[in-house]
CSV table of C-alpha atoms in Angstrom, one decimal:
chain,number,residue,atom,x,y,z
B,1,MET,CA,39.6,84.3,94.3
B,2,LYS,CA,39.8,80.7,93.2
B,3,LYS,CA,42.7,79.5,91.0
B,4,ILE,CA,41.7,78.2,87.6
B,5,GLU,CA,43.4,74.9,87.1
B,6,ILE,CA,44.9,74.3,83.6
B,7,ASN,CA,45.1,70.7,82.5
B,8,ASP,CA,48.4,69.9,80.7
B,9,LYS,CA,46.7,67.3,78.4
B,10,TRP,CA,43.9,69.7,77.6
B,11,MET,CA,46.3,72.4,76.5
B,12,GLN,CA,48.0,69.8,74.2
B,13,LYS,CA,44.7,68.8,72.5
B,14,THR,CA,44.8,69.5,68.7
B,15,SER,CA,41.5,71.5,68.8
B,16,VAL,CA,42.7,73.7,71.7
B,17,VAL,CA,46.0,74.4,70.0
B,18,TRP,CA,44.3,75.2,66.7
B,19,PHE,CA,41.7,77.4,68.2
B,20,GLY,CA,44.0,79.2,70.6
B,21,ALA,CA,46.8,79.8,68.0
B,22,MET,CA,44.3,80.9,65.3
B,23,LEU,CA,42.7,83.4,67.8
B,24,CYS,CA,46.2,84.8,68.5
B,25,CYS,CA,47.0,85.2,64.8
B,26,LEU,CA,43.6,86.9,64.2
B,27,LEU,CA,44.4,89.4,66.9
B,28,TRP,CA,47.9,90.0,65.7
B,29,GLY,CA,46.8,90.2,62.1
B,30,SER,CA,44.4,93.0,63.1
B,31,ALA,CA,47.3,94.9,64.7
B,32,PHE,CA,48.8,95.7,61.3
B,33,PRO,CA,46.0,97.9,60.0
B,34,CYS,CA,45.0,99.1,63.4
B,35,ILE,CA,48.4,100.6,64.2
B,36,LYS,CA,48.3,102.5,61.0
B,37,ILE,CA,44.8,103.7,61.8
B,38,GLY,CA,46.0,104.6,65.3
B,39,TYR,CA,48.7,106.8,63.7
B,40,GLY,CA,46.0,108.7,61.9
B,41,LEU,CA,43.8,109.1,65.0
B,42,TRP,CA,46.7,110.4,67.1
B,43,ASN,CA,48.0,112.5,64.2
B,44,ILE,CA,51.3,110.8,64.1
B,45,GLU,CA,53.2,111.3,60.9
B,46,SER,CA,55.1,108.5,59.2
B,47,ALA,CA,58.4,110.4,59.7
B,48,ASP,CA,57.7,111.1,63.4
B,49,THR,CA,59.7,108.2,64.8
B,50,SER,CA,59.8,109.5,68.3
B,51,ALA,CA,56.0,109.8,68.5
B,52,GLN,CA,55.7,106.2,67.1
B,53,ILE,CA,58.0,104.9,69.8
B,54,LEU,CA,56.1,106.8,72.5
B,55,PHE,CA,52.8,105.4,71.1
B,56,ALA,CA,54.2,101.9,71.3
B,57,GLY,CA,55.4,102.4,74.8
B,58,MET,CA,52.0,103.6,76.1
B,59,ARG,CA,50.4,100.6,74.4
B,60,PHE,CA,52.7,98.0,76.1
B,61,VAL,CA,52.6,99.5,79.5
B,62,LEU,CA,48.8,99.2,79.3
B,63,ALA,CA,49.1,95.7,77.8
B,64,GLY,CA,51.3,94.6,80.7
B,65,ILE,CA,48.8,95.9,83.3
B,66,LEU,CA,46.0,94.0,81.5
B,67,ALA,CA,48.1,90.8,81.3
B,68,VAL,CA,48.9,91.0,85.0
B,69,ILE,CA,45.2,91.4,85.8
B,70,PHE,CA,44.4,88.5,83.4
B,71,GLY,CA,47.0,86.3,85.0
B,72,SER,CA,45.9,87.2,88.5
B,73,LEU,CA,42.3,86.1,87.7
B,74,LEU,CA,43.6,82.8,86.4
B,75,GLU,CA,45.8,82.2,89.5
B,76,GLY,CA,43.2,83.4,92.0
B,77,ARG,CA,45.8,85.8,93.5
B,78,PHE,CA,47.9,88.8,92.5
B,79,ILE,CA,50.8,87.6,90.4
B,80,ARG,CA,54.2,89.2,91.0
B,81,PRO,CA,57.7,88.5,89.7
B,82,GLU,CA,59.0,85.3,91.2
B,83,LYS,CA,62.4,85.0,92.8
B,84,GLY,CA,65.2,84.7,90.2
B,85,CYS,CA,63.2,85.9,87.2
B,86,ALA,CA,64.0,89.6,87.2
B,87,GLY,CA,66.8,89.1,84.7
B,88,LYS,CA,64.6,86.9,82.5
B,89,ILE,CA,61.9,89.5,82.5
B,90,ALA,CA,64.4,92.2,81.5
B,91,TRP,CA,65.8,90.0,78.7
B,92,LEU,CA,62.3,89.2,77.3
B,93,ALA,CA,61.4,92.9,77.5
B,94,MET,CA,64.4,93.8,75.4
B,95,LEU,CA,63.7,91.2,72.8
B,96,GLN,CA,59.9,90.9,72.7
B,97,THR,CA,59.0,94.5,73.3
B,98,VAL,CA,61.9,97.0,72.9
B,99,ILE,CA,63.9,95.7,70.0
B,100,GLN,CA,61.0,94.0,68.2
B,101,TYR,CA,58.6,96.9,68.3
B,102,LEU,CA,61.2,99.6,68.0
B,103,PHE,CA,61.8,98.2,64.5
B,104,PHE,CA,58.2,97.1,63.9
B,105,TYR,CA,56.6,100.6,64.5
B,106,ILE,CA,59.3,102.3,62.4
B,107,GLY,CA,59.0,99.8,59.6
B,108,LEU,CA,55.2,99.8,59.5
B,109,ALA,CA,55.2,103.6,59.0
B,110,HIS,CA,57.3,103.1,55.9
B,111,THR,CA,55.6,100.2,54.2
B,112,SER,CA,52.1,98.9,53.5
B,113,GLY,CA,50.2,96.8,56.0
B,114,VAL,CA,49.9,94.0,53.5
B,115,LYS,CA,53.6,93.8,52.8
B,116,ALA,CA,54.5,94.1,56.5
B,117,SER,CA,52.1,91.3,57.5
B,118,ILE,CA,53.7,88.9,55.1
B,119,ILE,CA,57.3,89.8,56.0
B,120,GLU,CA,56.4,89.1,59.6
B,121,ALA,CA,56.0,85.4,58.7
B,122,VAL,CA,59.8,85.1,58.7
B,123,ASN,CA,59.6,84.8,62.5
B,124,VAL,CA,58.2,81.3,62.1
B,125,PHE,CA,61.3,80.1,60.1
B,126,VAL,CA,63.7,81.8,62.5
B,127,ALA,CA,62.0,80.4,65.6
B,128,ILE,CA,62.1,76.8,64.3
B,129,ILE,CA,65.8,77.1,63.2
B,130,VAL,CA,66.9,78.8,66.4
B,131,SER,CA,65.1,76.3,68.6
B,132,GLY,CA,66.5,73.4,66.7
B,133,PHE,CA,70.1,74.4,65.9
B,134,ILE,CA,71.0,76.7,68.8
B,135,PHE,CA,68.9,75.5,71.7
B,136,HIS,CA,68.2,72.0,70.5
B,137,GLN,CA,64.6,72.2,71.5
B,138,GLU,CA,63.4,70.9,68.1
B,139,ASN,CA,64.3,68.2,65.7
B,140,VAL,CA,64.7,70.2,62.4
B,141,THR,CA,63.8,67.7,59.7
B,142,ALA,CA,64.1,68.0,56.0
B,143,LYS,CA,60.3,68.4,55.7
B,144,LYS,CA,60.3,71.3,58.2
B,145,MET,CA,63.1,73.0,56.2
B,146,LEU,CA,61.1,72.5,53.0
B,147,GLY,CA,58.2,74.2,54.7
B,148,CYS,CA,60.4,77.1,55.7
B,149,LEU,CA,61.8,77.5,52.2
B,150,VAL,CA,58.4,77.4,50.6
B,151,GLY,CA,57.1,80.0,53.0
B,152,PHE,CA,60.2,82.2,52.7
B,153,ALA,CA,59.7,82.1,48.9
B,154,GLY,CA,56.4,83.8,49.5
B,155,VAL,CA,58.1,86.5,51.7
B,156,VAL,CA,60.6,87.2,48.9
B,157,LEU,CA,57.9,87.3,46.2
B,158,ILE,CA,55.8,89.9,48.0
B,159,ASN,CA,58.8,92.2,48.0
B,160,MET,CA,58.8,92.1,44.2
B,161,ASN,CA,55.2,93.3,44.2
B,162,GLY,CA,54.7,96.4,42.1
B,163,MET,CA,58.2,96.1,40.5
B,164,ASN,CA,59.8,96.7,43.9
B,165,PHE,CA,63.1,94.7,43.7
B,166,HIS,CA,64.8,96.2,46.8
B,167,MET,CA,64.2,96.4,50.5
B,168,SER,CA,64.1,99.7,52.3
B,169,LEU,CA,66.1,99.6,55.5
B,170,SER,CA,63.6,101.9,57.2
B,171,GLY,CA,60.6,99.9,55.9
B,172,GLU,CA,60.9,96.2,55.0
B,173,GLY,CA,64.3,95.9,56.5
B,174,ALA,CA,63.1,97.2,59.9
B,175,ILE,CA,60.1,94.8,59.8
B,176,PHE,CA,62.4,91.9,59.1
B,177,LEU,CA,64.7,92.7,62.0
B,178,SER,CA,61.6,92.9,64.3
B,179,THR,CA,60.7,89.3,63.3
B,180,VAL,CA,64.1,88.0,64.2
B,181,ALA,CA,63.9,89.6,67.7
B,182,TYR,CA,60.4,88.1,68.2
B,183,ALA,CA,61.6,84.6,67.1
B,184,PHE,CA,64.3,84.6,69.7
B,185,SER,CA,61.8,85.9,72.4
B,186,SER,CA,59.5,82.9,71.6
B,187,VAL,CA,62.4,80.5,72.2
B,188,PHE,CA,63.4,82.1,75.5
B,189,LEU,CA,59.7,82.4,76.6
B,190,LYS,CA,59.5,78.6,76.1
B,191,ARG,CA,62.6,78.0,78.2
B,192,TYR,CA,61.6,80.3,81.0
B,193,SER,CA,58.0,79.0,81.2
B,194,VAL,CA,59.3,75.7,82.5
B,195,LYS,CA,59.8,77.3,85.9
B,196,HIS,CA,57.8,80.5,85.7
B,197,ASN,CA,54.2,81.5,84.9
B,198,PRO,CA,54.2,82.5,81.2
B,199,VAL,CA,51.4,85.1,81.7
B,200,MET,CA,53.4,86.7,84.5
B,201,LEU,CA,56.5,86.8,82.3
B,202,SER,CA,54.5,88.4,79.4
B,203,GLY,CA,52.8,90.9,81.6
B,204,TYR,CA,55.9,92.3,83.4
B,205,GLN,CA,58.1,92.2,80.4
B,206,PHE,CA,55.5,94.4,78.6
B,207,ILE,CA,55.5,96.8,81.5
B,208,VAL,CA,59.3,97.0,81.6
B,209,GLY,CA,59.6,97.2,77.9
B,210,GLY,CA,56.8,99.7,77.6
B,211,ILE,CA,58.4,102.1,80.1
B,212,ILE,CA,61.7,101.9,78.2
B,213,LEU,CA,60.0,102.7,74.9
B,214,SER,CA,57.9,105.5,76.4
B,215,ALA,CA,61.0,107.1,78.0
B,216,ALA,CA,63.0,106.8,74.8
B,217,GLY,CA,60.2,108.2,72.7
B,218,PHE,CA,59.7,111.1,75.0
B,219,ALA,CA,63.4,111.8,75.3
B,220,MET,CA,63.6,111.9,71.5
B,221,GLY,CA,61.0,114.6,71.5
B,222,GLY,CA,57.9,112.5,70.8
B,223,ARG,CA,54.6,114.0,71.9
B,224,LEU,CA,51.0,112.8,71.4
B,225,SER,CA,49.1,116.1,71.3
B,226,THR,CA,46.0,115.0,69.5
B,227,VAL,CA,43.8,113.1,72.0
B,228,SER,CA,40.4,111.8,70.8
B,229,THR,CA,37.9,109.2,71.9
B,230,GLY,CA,38.6,107.1,68.8
B,231,GLY,CA,42.4,107.3,69.4
B,232,VAL,CA,42.1,106.2,73.1
B,233,LEU,CA,39.8,103.3,72.2
B,234,MET,CA,42.2,102.2,69.5
B,235,LEU,CA,45.1,102.3,72.0
B,236,ILE,CA,43.1,100.2,74.4
B,237,TYR,CA,42.2,97.7,71.7
B,238,LEU,CA,45.9,97.4,70.7
B,239,ALA,CA,46.8,96.8,74.3
B,240,LEU,CA,44.2,94.1,74.6
B,241,VAL,CA,45.6,92.5,71.4
B,242,SER,CA,49.0,92.2,73.1
B,243,ALA,CA,47.8,91.2,76.5
B,244,VAL,CA,45.4,88.4,75.3
B,245,ALA,CA,47.4,87.1,72.4
B,246,TYR,CA,50.9,87.0,74.0
B,247,SER,CA,49.5,85.5,77.3
B,248,LEU,CA,47.6,82.8,75.4
B,249,TRP,CA,50.6,82.2,73.0
B,250,GLY,CA,52.9,81.8,76.0
B,251,MET,CA,50.6,79.3,77.6
B,252,LEU,CA,50.5,77.3,74.3
B,253,LEU,CA,54.3,77.3,74.1
B,254,LYS,CA,54.6,76.1,77.7
B,255,TYR,CA,52.7,72.9,77.0
B,256,ASN,CA,53.6,72.2,73.4
B,257,PRO,CA,56.7,72.0,71.1
B,258,ILE,CA,57.7,75.3,69.6
B,259,SER,CA,57.2,74.2,66.0
B,260,ARG,CA,53.7,73.0,66.7
B,261,VAL,CA,52.6,76.4,67.9
B,262,ALA,CA,55.0,78.7,66.0
B,263,VAL,CA,54.0,77.3,62.6
B,264,PHE,CA,50.6,79.0,63.0
B,265,GLY,CA,52.4,82.3,62.8
B,266,PHE,CA,52.1,81.8,59.0
B,267,MET,CA,48.4,82.7,59.4
B,268,ASN,CA,49.3,86.2,60.6
B,269,PRO,CA,49.9,87.5,57.0
B,270,VAL,CA,46.6,85.8,55.9
B,271,PHE,CA,44.6,87.7,58.5
B,272,GLY,CA,46.8,90.8,58.0
B,273,VAL,CA,46.2,90.9,54.3
B,274,ILE,CA,42.5,90.4,54.6
B,275,LEU,CA,42.1,93.1,57.4
B,276,SER,CA,44.5,95.5,55.7
B,277,ALA,CA,42.6,95.2,52.5
B,278,TRP,CA,39.3,95.9,54.3
B,279,LEU,CA,40.4,98.6,56.9
B,280,LEU,CA,43.2,100.4,55.0
B,281,ARG,CA,41.6,100.0,51.5
B,282,GLU,CA,44.7,98.2,50.3
B,283,GLY,CA,42.5,95.9,48.3
B,284,ALA,CA,44.4,96.5,45.0
B,285,GLN,CA,47.7,95.2,46.5
B,286,ALA,CA,46.0,92.5,48.6
B,287,LEU,CA,44.2,91.1,45.5
B,288,ASP,CA,47.2,91.5,43.2
B,289,PRO,CA,48.2,88.2,41.6
B,290,VAL,CA,51.7,88.4,43.0
B,291,SER,CA,50.4,88.9,46.6
B,292,LEU,CA,47.9,86.0,46.1
B,293,VAL,CA,50.7,83.7,45.0
B,294,SER,CA,52.8,84.8,48.0
B,295,LEU,CA,50.0,83.9,50.3
B,296,VAL,CA,49.6,80.5,48.7
B,297,LEU,CA,53.2,79.8,49.3
B,298,VAL,CA,53.1,81.0,52.9
B,299,CYS,CA,50.0,78.8,53.5
B,300,THR,CA,51.7,75.8,51.8
B,301,GLY,CA,54.6,76.3,54.2
B,302,ILE,CA,52.3,76.0,57.3
B,303,TYR,CA,50.8,72.9,55.8
B,304,ILE,CA,54.1,71.2,55.2
B,305,VAL,CA,55.5,71.9,58.7
B,306,ASN,CA,52.2,71.1,60.4
B,307,SER,CA,51.7,67.8,58.5
B,308,ARG,CA,55.1,66.7,59.8
B,309,GLU,CA,54.0,67.5,63.3
B,310,ARG,CA,50.9,65.4,63.0
B,311,SER,CA,52.8,62.4,61.6
B,312,GLU,CA,55.4,62.7,64.4
B,313,LYS,CA,52.6,62.8,67.0
B,314,ASP,CA,50.9,59.7,65.5
């Protein structure tokens, strides 16, 4: 096989960043309703945490295999863990797959797809703040902070939807914790990608994390007894979502500042709301005035942060 050369300047082009990041967000946005549909197809109850974890583990083992295949095609050779990256893969697996999705799958079973998709936007704020104040990878300006605050206002507002003035630890609280883990994983993926192939890192961390989740779910008593063609196809689709989106996202992070890429994460709730309203018939909540205002605030946040990135680039 012949290696596909990736041009650094091409990966930094505005059109490439926009298209690539928006594609990732569209795929991730579809995951919110599709996971809930997957629960139904595999006959997984909302209270069956062990089966949810087992389901997640199976998805990510498959996603890791697909990512390794994808990366091998790009490299023109079979990609394997490079010397000195075993610990990095393990750390990414814990953050990006085990911790993030342990809380994500549990939380999604106890809240709506619309609400979960908007709460997930918090990972953008956390990623920018962590990369700027802890790892000093970003210059956190007042304008970026304003964008974070405006977007966060949308996240807070959606939790007031339907006179719900509290956060359930097993629902919204779990989703929030998953966003924090993901934000840290993005920062570490950016750091590790300097010396290692981001697709290789994503693929093997998925395999490691997926095995851990599968073993944990099975040990807790989780079983997937209902097997159907629709359920298997949904599992494959969700694996493809992770393999394609995370691999592409990792490549964009490798060649661009974190804030320039991470800020597009605000589009996840936009796609999540639209697809949840369509696939889960949550249209009443998606079109509720409070939800619409929340989305406007979140989208305003992406505009504020991204406009700053353009002015800095100019």
